[in-house]
CSV table of C-alpha atoms and ligand atoms in Angstrom, one decimal:
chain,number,residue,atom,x,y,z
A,5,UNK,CA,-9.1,98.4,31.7
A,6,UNK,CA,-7.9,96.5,28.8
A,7,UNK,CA,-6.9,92.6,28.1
A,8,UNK,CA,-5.6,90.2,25.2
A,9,UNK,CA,-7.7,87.0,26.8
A,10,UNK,CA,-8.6,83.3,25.9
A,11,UNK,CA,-10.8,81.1,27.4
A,12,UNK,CA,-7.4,78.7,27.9
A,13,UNK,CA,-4.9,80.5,29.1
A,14,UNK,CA,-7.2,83.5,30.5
A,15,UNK,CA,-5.6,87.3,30.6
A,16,UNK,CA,-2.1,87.5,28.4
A,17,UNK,CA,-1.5,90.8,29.4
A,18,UNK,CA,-3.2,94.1,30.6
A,19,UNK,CA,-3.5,97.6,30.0
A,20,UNK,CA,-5.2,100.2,32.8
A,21,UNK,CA,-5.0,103.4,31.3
A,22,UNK,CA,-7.5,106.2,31.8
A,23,UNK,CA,-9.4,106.7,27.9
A,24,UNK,CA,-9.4,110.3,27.2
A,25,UNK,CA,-13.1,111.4,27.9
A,26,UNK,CA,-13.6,115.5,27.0
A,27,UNK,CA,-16.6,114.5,25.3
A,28,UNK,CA,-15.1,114.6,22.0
A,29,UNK,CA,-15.5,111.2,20.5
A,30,UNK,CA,-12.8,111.6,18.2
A,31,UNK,CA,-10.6,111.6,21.4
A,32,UNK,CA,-11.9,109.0,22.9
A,33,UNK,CA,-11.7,106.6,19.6
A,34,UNK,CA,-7.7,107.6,19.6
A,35,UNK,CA,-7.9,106.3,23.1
A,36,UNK,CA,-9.2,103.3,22.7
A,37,UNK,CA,-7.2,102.3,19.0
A,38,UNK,CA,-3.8,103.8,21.2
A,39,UNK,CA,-4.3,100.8,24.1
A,40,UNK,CA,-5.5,98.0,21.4
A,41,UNK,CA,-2.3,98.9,20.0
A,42,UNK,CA,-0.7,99.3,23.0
A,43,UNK,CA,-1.7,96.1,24.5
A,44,UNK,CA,-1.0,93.8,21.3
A,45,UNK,CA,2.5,94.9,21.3
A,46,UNK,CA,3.0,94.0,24.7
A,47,UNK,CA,2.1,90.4,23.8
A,48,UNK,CA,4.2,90.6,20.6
A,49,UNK,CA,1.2,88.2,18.9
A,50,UNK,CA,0.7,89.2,15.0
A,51,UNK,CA,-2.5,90.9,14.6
A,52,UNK,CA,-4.2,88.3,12.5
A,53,UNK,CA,-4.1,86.2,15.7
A,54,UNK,CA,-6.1,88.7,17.1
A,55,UNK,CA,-9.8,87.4,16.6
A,56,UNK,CA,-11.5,90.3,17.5
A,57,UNK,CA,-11.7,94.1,19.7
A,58,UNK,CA,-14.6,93.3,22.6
A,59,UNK,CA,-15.3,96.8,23.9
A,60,UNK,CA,-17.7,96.7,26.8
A,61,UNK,CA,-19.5,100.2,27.0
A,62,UNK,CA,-21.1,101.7,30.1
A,63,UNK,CA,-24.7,103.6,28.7
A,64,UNK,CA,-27.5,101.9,25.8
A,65,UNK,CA,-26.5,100.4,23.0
A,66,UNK,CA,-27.3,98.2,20.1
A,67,UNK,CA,-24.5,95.5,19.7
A,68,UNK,CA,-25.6,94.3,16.6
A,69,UNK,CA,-25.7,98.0,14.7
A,70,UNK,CA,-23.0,98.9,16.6
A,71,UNK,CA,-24.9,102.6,17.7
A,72,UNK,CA,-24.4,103.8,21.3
A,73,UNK,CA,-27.9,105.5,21.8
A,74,UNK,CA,-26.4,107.3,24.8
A,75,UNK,CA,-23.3,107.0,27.5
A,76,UNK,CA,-23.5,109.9,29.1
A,77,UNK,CA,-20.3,109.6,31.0
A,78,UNK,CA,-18.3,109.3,27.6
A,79,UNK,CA,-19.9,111.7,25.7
A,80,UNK,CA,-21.5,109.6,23.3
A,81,UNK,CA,-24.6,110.4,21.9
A,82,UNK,CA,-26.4,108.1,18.7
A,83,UNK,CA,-22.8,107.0,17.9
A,84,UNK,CA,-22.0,104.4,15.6
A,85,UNK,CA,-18.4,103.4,17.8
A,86,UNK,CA,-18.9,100.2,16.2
A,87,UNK,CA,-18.6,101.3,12.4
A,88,UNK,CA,-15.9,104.3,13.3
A,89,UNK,CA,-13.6,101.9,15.2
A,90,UNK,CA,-14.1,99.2,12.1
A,91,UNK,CA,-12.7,102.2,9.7
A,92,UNK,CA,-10.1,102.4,11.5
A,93,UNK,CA,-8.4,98.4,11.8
A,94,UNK,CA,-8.9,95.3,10.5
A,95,UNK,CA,-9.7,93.2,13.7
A,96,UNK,CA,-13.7,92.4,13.8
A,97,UNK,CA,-15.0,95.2,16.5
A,98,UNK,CA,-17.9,94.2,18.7
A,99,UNK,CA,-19.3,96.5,21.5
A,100,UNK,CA,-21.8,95.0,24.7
A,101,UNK,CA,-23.1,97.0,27.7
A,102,UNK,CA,-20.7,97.0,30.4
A,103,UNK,CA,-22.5,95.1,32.5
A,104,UNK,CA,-23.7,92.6,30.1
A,105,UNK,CA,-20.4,91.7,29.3
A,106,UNK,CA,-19.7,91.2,32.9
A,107,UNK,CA,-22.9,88.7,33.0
A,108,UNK,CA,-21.5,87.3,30.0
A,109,UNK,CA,-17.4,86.4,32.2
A,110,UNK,CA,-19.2,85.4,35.3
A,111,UNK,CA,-22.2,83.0,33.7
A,112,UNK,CA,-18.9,81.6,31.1
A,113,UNK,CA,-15.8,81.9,33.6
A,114,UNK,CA,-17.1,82.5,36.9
A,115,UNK,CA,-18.7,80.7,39.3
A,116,UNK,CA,-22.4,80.5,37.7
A,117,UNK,CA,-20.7,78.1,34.7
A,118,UNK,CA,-23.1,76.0,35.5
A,119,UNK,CA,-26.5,77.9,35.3
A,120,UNK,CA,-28.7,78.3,32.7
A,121,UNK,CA,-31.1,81.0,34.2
A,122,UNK,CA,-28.9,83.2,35.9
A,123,UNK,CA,-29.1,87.3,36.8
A,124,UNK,CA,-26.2,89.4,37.5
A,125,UNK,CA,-26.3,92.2,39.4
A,126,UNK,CA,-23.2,94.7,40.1
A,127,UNK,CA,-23.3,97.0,42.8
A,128,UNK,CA,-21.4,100.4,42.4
A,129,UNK,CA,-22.1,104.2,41.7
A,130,UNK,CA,-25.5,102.6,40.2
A,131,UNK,CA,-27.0,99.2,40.3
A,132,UNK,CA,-26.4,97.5,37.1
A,133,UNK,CA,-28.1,93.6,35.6
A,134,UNK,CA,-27.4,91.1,33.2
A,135,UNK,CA,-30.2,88.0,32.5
A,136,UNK,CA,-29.1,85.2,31.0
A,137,UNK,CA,-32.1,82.9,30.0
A,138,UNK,CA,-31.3,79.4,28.4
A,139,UNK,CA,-27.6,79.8,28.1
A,140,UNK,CA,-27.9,83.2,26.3
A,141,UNK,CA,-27.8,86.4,27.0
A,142,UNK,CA,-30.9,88.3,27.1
A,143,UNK,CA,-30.9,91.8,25.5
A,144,UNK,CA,-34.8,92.7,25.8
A,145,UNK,CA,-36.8,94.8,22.5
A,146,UNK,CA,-34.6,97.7,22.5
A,147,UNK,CA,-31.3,96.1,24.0
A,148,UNK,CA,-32.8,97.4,27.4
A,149,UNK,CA,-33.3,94.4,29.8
A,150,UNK,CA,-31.3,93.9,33.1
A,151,UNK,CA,-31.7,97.5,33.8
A,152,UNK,CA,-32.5,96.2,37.5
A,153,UNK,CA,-30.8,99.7,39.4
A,154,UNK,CA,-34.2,101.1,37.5
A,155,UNK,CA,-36.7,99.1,39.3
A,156,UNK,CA,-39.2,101.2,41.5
A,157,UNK,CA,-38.9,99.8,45.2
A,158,UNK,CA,-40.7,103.0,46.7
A,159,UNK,CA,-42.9,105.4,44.7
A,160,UNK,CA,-42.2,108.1,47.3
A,161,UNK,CA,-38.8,107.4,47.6
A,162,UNK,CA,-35.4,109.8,46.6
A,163,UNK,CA,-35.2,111.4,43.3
A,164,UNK,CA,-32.8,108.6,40.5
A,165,UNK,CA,-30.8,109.8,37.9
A,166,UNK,CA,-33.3,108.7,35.1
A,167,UNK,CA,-36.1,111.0,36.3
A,168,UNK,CA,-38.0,108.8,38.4
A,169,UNK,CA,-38.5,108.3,42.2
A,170,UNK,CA,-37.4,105.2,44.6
A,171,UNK,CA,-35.3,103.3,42.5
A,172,UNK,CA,-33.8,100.1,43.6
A,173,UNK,CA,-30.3,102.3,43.1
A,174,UNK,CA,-31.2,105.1,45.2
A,175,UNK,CA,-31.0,102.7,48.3
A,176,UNK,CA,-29.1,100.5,47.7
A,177,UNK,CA,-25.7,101.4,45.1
A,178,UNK,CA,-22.6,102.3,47.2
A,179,UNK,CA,-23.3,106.0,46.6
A,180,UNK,CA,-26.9,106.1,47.9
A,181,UNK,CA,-25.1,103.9,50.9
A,182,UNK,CA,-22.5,106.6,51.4
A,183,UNK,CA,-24.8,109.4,50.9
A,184,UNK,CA,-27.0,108.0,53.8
A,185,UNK,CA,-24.1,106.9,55.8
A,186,UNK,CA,-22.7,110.8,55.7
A,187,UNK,CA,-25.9,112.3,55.8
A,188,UNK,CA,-26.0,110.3,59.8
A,189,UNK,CA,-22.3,111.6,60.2
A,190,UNK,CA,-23.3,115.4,59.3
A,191,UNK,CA,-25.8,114.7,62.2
A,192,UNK,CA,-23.2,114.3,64.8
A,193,UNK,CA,-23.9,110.0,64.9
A,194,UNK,CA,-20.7,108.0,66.1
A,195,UNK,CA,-18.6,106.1,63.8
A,196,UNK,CA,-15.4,105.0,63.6
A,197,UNK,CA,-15.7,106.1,59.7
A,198,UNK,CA,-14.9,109.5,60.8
A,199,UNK,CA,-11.3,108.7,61.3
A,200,UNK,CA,-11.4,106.6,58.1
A,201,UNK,CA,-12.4,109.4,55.7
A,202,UNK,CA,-9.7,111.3,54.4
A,203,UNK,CA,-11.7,115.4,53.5
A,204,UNK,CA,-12.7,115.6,49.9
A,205,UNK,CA,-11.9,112.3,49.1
A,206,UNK,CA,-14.4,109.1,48.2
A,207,UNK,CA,-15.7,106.6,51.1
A,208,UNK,CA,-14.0,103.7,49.7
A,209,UNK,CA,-15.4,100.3,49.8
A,210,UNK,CA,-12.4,99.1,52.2
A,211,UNK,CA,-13.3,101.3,54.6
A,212,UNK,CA,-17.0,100.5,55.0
A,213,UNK,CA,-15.5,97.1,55.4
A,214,UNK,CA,-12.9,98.2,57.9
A,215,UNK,CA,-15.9,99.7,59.5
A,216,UNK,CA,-18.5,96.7,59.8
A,217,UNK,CA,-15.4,95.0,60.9
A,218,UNK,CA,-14.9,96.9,63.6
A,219,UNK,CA,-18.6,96.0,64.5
A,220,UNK,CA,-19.3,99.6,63.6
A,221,UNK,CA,-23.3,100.1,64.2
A,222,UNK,CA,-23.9,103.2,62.4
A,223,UNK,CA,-22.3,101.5,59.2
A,224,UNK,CA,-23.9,97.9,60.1
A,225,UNK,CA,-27.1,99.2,59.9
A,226,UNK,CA,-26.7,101.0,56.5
A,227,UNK,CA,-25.4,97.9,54.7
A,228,UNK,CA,-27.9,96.1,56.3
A,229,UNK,CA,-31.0,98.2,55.2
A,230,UNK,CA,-29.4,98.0,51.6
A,231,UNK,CA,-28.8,94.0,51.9
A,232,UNK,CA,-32.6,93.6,52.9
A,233,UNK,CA,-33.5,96.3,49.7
A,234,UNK,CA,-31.3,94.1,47.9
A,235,UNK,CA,-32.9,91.1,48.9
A,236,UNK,CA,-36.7,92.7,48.6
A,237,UNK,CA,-35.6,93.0,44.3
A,238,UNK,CA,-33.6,89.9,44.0
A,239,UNK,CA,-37.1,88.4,45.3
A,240,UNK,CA,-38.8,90.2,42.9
A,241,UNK,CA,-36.7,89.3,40.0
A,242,UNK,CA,-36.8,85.6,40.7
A,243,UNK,CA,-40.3,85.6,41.3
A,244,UNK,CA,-40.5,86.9,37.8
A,245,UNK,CA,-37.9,85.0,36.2
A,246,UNK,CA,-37.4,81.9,38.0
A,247,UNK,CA,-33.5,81.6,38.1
A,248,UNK,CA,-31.4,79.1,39.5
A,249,UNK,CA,-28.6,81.5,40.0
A,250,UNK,CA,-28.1,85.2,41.3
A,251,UNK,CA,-24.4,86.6,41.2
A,252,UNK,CA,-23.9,89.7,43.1
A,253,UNK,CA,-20.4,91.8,42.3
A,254,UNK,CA,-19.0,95.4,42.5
A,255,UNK,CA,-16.3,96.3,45.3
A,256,UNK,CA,-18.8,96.8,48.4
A,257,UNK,CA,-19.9,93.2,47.5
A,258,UNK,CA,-17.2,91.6,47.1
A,259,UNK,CA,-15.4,93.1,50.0
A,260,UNK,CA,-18.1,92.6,52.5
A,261,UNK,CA,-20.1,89.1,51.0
A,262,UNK,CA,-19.5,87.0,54.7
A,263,UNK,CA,-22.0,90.0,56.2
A,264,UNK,CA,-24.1,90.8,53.2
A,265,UNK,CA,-25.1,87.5,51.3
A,266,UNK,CA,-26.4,85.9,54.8
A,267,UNK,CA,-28.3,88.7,55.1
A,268,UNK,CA,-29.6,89.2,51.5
A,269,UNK,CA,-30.5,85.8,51.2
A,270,UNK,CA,-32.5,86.0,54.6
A,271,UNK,CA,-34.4,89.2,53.1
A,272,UNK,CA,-34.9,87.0,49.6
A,273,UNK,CA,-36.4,83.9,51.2
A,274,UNK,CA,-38.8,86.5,53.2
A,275,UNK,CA,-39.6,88.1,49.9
A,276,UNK,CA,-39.6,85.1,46.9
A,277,UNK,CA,-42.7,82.5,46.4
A,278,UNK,CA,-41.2,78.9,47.4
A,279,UNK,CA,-40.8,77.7,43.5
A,280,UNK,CA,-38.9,81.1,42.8
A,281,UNK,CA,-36.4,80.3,46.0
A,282,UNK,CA,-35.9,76.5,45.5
A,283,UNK,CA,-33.0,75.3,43.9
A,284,UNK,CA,-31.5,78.9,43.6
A,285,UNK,CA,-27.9,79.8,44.0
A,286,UNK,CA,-26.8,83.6,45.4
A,287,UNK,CA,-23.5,84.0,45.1
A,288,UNK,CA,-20.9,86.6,45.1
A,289,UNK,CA,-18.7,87.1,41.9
A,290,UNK,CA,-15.2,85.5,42.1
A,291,UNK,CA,-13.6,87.3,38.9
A,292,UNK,CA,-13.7,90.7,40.9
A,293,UNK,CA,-13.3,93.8,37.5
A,294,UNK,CA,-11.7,90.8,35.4
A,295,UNK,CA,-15.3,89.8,34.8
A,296,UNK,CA,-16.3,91.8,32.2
A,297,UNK,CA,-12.9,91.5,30.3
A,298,UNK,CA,-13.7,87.5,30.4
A,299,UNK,CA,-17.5,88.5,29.1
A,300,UNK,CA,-15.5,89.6,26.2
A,301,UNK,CA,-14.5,86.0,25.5
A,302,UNK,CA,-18.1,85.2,25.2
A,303,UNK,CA,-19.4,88.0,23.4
A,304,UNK,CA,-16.5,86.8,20.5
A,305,UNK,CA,-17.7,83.3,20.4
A,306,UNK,CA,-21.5,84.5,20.4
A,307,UNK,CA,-21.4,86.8,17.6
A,308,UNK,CA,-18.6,85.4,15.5
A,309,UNK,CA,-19.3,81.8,15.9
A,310,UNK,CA,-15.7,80.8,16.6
A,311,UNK,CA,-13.9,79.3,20.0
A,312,UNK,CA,-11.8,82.3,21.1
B,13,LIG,ZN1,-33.8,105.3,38.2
């Protein structure tokens, strides 16, 4: 998902294009220079108007160097994108974690605009964070912080992708939803979801909201175990961290927030110390995917120091 953006006029045009991803890097550079290119003739603006390329990169990375120490789901591996993509055009290149950039669109553009502690959390295949402390973004030692889907809510609990056990995303992403969801289906439980399902395809966000909708128990109860997980590390995280604002996004989020915020923030006020839950905003993102291709905005102005 590509965008020529400014903080005045917002999105100028899009691209959504799938990047070519056979774990080649080479092919996936080509992608990404092909829908820069792409998307900058659609707009028919000259390049030197073009301030800079904001690529927002789901895995660990330093934005600074420029080296992805590892997206696994591009195939990147202690790879300086940064530097190749440089090589390769004139426009300044920066790179930011995914879901850092989206912190960075919703704390600028969304909703939080006017926080100065705030956390972002986007719910999806994983659980992903962003921490902005002070008006800034917070990166951590080794460009780690926010990894919040990483937080161990039960030692016992299923096996993560990292390695460990009873991560915060192992209960509460929408695949660990899903998984538990079919896992209750397989086990002959009602649910209106069976009609919804289409075979071999993915339980779509819509349809768990279809579901809870249609006052669907087995699904209400699934969402609301996760909301209350949600609300157990949200608690945690502010009792930590102290934030005046919490903005929850991803599609199951954003398509369900009338039935899930009540009940996070319920779970969270059970959960936080009084300072940590006074004066603190939950709220659900409002820039739905656009959010991260507004954090680019902000990662522009942060690390070339010019209005964008
Ligand atoms: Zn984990």
């Amino acid at each position: 998902m590509a965008a020529v953006i400014n903080s005045e006029e917002g999105i100028i045009a899009r691209i959504k294009r799938p990047a070519e991803l056979s774990g080649n890097p080479k092919g996936y550079l080509n992608s990404i220079i092909e829908i820069v290119n792409d998307l900058i003739d659609k707009t028919k603006l000259k390049k030197k108007n073009i301030k800079a390329i904001c690529i927002g990169i789901p895995g660990a990375l330093n934005p600074h160097t420029g080296i992805v120490s590892l997206a696994p789901n591009l195939g990147l591996k202690k790879f300086n994108i940064k530097e190749k993509l440089q090589k390769k055009n004139s426009i300044p290149v920066l790179i930011e974690n995914d879901v850092n950039l989206g912190a960075l669109g919703a704390y600028k553009f969304g909703k939080a605009k006017n926080s100065k502690n705030m956390l972002a959390v986007f719910i999806g295949t994983g659980i992903g964070g962003g921490i902005i402390i002070d008006g800034k973004m917070y990166r951590g030692t080794n460009y780690s912080a926010g990894e919040i889907g990483h937080v161990i809510v039960d030692k016992k609990g299923p096996v993560c992708g990292c390695g460990n056990k009873g991560c915060f995303e192992t209960f509460a992403s929408r695949s660990a939803i899903v998984k538990n969801i079919m896992s209750d289906l397989k086990a002959k439980k009602k649910s209106i979801l069976k009609k919804l399902i289409l075979p071999n395809k993915p339980v779509k966000s819509r349809m768990l909201a279809a579901a809870v909708k249609s006052n669907d128990n087995l699904v209400i109860k699934h969402i609301a175990n996760a909301s209350d997980t949600i609300g157990l590390v949200l608690a945690n995280s502010a009792n930590l961290m102290n934030f005046d604002m919490i903005v929850l996004g991803g599609g199951l989020i954003e398509a369900l927030d009338y039935f899930m915020l009540p009940k996070i923030i319920e779970s969270f006020k059970k959960y936080a110390l009084k300072d940590a839950s006074k004066n603190i905003k939950i709220i659900a993102n409002d820039l739905g995917d656009d959010v991260a291709l507004y954090g680019g905005i902000a990662l522009a102005e942060e690390f070339l120091k010019i209005k964008i």
